[in-house]
Tab-separated table of C-alpha atoms in Angstrom:
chain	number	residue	atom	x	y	z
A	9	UNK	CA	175.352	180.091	80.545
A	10	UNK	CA	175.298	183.425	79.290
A	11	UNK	CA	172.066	185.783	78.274
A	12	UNK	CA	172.518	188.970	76.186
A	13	UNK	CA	169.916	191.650	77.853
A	14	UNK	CA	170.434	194.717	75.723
A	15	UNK	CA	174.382	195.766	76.211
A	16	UNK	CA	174.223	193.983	79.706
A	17	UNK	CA	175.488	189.900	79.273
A	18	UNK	CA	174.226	188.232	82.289
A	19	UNK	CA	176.022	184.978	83.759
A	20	UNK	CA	172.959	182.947	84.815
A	21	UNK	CA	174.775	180.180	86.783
A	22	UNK	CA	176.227	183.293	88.983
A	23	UNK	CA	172.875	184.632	89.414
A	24	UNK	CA	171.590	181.162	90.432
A	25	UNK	CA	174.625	180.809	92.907
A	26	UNK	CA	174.552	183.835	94.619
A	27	UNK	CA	170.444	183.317	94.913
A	28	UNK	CA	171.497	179.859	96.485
A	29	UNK	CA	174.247	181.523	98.807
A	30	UNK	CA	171.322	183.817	100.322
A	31	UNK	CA	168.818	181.408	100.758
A	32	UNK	CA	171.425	179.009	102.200
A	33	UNK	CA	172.381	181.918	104.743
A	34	UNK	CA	169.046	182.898	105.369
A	35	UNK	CA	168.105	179.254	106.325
A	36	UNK	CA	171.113	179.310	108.847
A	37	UNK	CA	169.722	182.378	110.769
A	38	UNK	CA	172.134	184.955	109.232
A	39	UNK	CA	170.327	188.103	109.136
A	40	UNK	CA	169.306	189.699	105.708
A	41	UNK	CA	171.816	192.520	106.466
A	42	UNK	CA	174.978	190.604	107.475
A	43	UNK	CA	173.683	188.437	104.513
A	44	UNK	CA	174.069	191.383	102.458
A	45	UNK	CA	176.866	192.794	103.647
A	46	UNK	CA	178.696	188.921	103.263
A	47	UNK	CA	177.864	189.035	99.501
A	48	UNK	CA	178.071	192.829	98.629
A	49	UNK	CA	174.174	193.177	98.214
A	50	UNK	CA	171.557	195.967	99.161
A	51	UNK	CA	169.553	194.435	102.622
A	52	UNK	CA	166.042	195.245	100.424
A	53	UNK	CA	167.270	193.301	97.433
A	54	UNK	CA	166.886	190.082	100.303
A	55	UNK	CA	164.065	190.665	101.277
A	56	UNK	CA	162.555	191.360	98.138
A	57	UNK	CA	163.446	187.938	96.844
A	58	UNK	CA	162.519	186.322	100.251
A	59	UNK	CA	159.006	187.524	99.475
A	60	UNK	CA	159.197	186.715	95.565
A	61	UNK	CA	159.147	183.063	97.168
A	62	UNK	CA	157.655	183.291	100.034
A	63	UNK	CA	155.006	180.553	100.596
A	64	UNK	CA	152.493	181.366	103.764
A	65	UNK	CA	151.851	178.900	106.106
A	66	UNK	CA	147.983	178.484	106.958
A	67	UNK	CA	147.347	178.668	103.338
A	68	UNK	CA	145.166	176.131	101.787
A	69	UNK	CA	147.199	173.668	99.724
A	70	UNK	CA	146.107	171.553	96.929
A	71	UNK	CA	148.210	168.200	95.403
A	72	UNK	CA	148.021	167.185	92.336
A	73	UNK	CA	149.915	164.564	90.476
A	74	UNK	CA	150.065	162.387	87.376
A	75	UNK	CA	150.888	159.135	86.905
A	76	UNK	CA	151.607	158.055	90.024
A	77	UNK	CA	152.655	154.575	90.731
A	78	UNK	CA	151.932	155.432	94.611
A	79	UNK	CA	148.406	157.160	94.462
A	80	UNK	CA	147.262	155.428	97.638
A	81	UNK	CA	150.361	155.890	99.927
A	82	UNK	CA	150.807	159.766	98.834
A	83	UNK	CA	146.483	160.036	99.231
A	84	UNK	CA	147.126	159.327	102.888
A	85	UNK	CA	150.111	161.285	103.528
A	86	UNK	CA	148.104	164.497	102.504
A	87	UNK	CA	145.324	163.793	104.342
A	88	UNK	CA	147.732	163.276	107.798
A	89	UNK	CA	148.675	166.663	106.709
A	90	UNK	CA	145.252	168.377	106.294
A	91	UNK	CA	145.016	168.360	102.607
A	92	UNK	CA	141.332	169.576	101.571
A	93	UNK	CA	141.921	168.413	97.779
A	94	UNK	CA	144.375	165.755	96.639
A	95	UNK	CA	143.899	165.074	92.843
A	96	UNK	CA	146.413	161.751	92.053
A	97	UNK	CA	145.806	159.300	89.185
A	98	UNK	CA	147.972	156.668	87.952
A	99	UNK	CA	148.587	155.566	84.678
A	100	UNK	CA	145.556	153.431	84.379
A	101	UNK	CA	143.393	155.780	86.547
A	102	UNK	CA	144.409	159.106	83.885
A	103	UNK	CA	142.493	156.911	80.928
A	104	UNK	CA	139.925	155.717	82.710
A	105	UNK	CA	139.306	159.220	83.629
A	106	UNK	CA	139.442	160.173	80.028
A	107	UNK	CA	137.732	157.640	77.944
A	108	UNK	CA	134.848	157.167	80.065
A	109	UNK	CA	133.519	160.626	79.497
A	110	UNK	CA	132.233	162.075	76.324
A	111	UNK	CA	134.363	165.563	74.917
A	112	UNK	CA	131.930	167.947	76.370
A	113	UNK	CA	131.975	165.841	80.229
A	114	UNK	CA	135.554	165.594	79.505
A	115	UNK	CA	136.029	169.439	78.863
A	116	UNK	CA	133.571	170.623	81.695
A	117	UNK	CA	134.939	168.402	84.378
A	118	UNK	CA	138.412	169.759	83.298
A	119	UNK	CA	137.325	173.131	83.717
A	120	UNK	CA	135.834	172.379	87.350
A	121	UNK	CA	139.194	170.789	88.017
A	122	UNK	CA	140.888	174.392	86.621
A	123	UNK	CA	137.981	176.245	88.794
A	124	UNK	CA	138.431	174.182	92.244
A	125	UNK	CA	142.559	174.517	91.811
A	126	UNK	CA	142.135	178.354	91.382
A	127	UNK	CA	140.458	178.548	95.043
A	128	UNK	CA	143.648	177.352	96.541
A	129	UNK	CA	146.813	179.631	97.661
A	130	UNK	CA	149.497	176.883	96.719
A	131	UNK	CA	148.850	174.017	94.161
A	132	UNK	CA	151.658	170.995	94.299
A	133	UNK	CA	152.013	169.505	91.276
A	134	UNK	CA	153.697	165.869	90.599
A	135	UNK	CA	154.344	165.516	86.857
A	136	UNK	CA	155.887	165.873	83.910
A	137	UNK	CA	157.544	168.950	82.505
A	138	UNK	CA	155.202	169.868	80.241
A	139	UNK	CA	152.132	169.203	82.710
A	140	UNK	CA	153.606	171.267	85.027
A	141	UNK	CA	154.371	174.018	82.433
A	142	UNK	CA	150.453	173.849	81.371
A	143	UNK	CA	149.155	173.719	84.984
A	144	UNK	CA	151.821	176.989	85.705
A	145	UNK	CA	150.435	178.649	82.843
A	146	UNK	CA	146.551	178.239	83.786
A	147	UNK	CA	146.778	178.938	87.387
A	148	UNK	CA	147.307	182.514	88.903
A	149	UNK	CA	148.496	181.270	92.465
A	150	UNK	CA	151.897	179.354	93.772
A	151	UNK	CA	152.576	176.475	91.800
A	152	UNK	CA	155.211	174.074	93.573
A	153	UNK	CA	156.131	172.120	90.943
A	154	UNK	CA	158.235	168.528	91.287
A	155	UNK	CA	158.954	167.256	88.006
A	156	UNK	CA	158.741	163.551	88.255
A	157	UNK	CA	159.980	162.657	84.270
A	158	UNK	CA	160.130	164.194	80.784
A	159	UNK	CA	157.082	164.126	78.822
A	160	UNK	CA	155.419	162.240	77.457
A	161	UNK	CA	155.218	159.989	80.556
A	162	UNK	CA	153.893	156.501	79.855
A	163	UNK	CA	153.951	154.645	82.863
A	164	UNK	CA	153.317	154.808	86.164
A	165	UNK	CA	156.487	157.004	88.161
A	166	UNK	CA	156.842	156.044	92.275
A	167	UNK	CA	157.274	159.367	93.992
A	168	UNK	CA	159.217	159.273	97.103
A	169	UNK	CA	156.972	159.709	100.125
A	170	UNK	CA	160.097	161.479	101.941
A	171	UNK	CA	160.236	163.991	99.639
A	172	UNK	CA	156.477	164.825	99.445
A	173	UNK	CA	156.437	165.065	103.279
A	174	UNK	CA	159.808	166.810	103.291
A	175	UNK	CA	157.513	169.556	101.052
A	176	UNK	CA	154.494	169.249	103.628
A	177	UNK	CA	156.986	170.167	106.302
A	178	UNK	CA	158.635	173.159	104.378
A	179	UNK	CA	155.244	174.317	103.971
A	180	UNK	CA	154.975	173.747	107.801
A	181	UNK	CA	151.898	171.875	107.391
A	182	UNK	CA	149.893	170.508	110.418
A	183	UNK	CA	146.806	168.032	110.092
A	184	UNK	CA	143.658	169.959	110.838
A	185	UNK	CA	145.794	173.518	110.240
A	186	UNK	CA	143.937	173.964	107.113
């Protein structure tokens, strides 16, 4: 896909490669300057994009995901990983949550939700696009974000436990690390 930037036309899916190609070097121990050198790059522009990304470890770490078909199974999982807040409702769980409070509970337990997110480094997020868009737009931090549908999401969505933990491990989290 192309995208006119004033007289500049920039081939996205090249950018996206060559992003890919670093990371994918970097991951394999090649050094950011034989990295650059491979693709014809300036050293700084890698590590300027490794710390664009760059997620800490010994940050505090939040998860948060909506509806989930697995609540229980991906509940425990966090909290074998150290997880100090784990916010997961399914389907059933989301309304209850809703239509048991009156609009002003409603809208001041949402913004304690928004206020005890902001206190965290890196929020997870398990949901759908448009969730994940709000969530990215209302939180200054790292948002990982694992887009489990299109929304509107109706029902219940299993999330693979693999993958979650395969993200707990990238984020080289340890239970009791914080």
């Amino acid at each position: 896909m192309l995208l006119r930037i004033g007289e500049k036309v920039i081939n996205k899916q090249k950018v996206y490669r060559t992003v890919e190609q670093i990371l994918a070097m970097r991951s394999h121990g090649i050094s950011q300057q034989e990295t650059a050198r491979r693709l014809h790059l300036d050293r700084p522009f890698i590590s300027r994009l490794e710390s664009m990304g760059e997620v800490r470890k010994g940050r505090r770490v939040a998860l948060v995901g909506f509806p989930i078909g697995n609540c229980n199974e991906l509940r425990q999982l966090a909290r074998e990983y150290g997880l100090e807040y784990q916010l997961l409702f399914s389907e059933k769980e989301r309304w209850q949550f809703v239509e048991t409070k009156s609009g002003l509970e409603l809208f001041n337990e949402i913004m304690n939700i928004i206020a005890t997110l902001r206190q965290f480094d890196v929020v997870i997020i398990l949901a759908s696009n448009m969730r994940i868009k709000l969530i990215e737009t209302l939180l200054d931090q790292e948002v990982i974000a694992v887009q489990i549908g299109q929304s509107p999401i109706e029902e219940d969505v299993i999330v693979s436990p693999v993958q979650v933990k395969a993200l707990f491990d990238a984020l080289d989290l340890r239970a009791g690390e914080g």
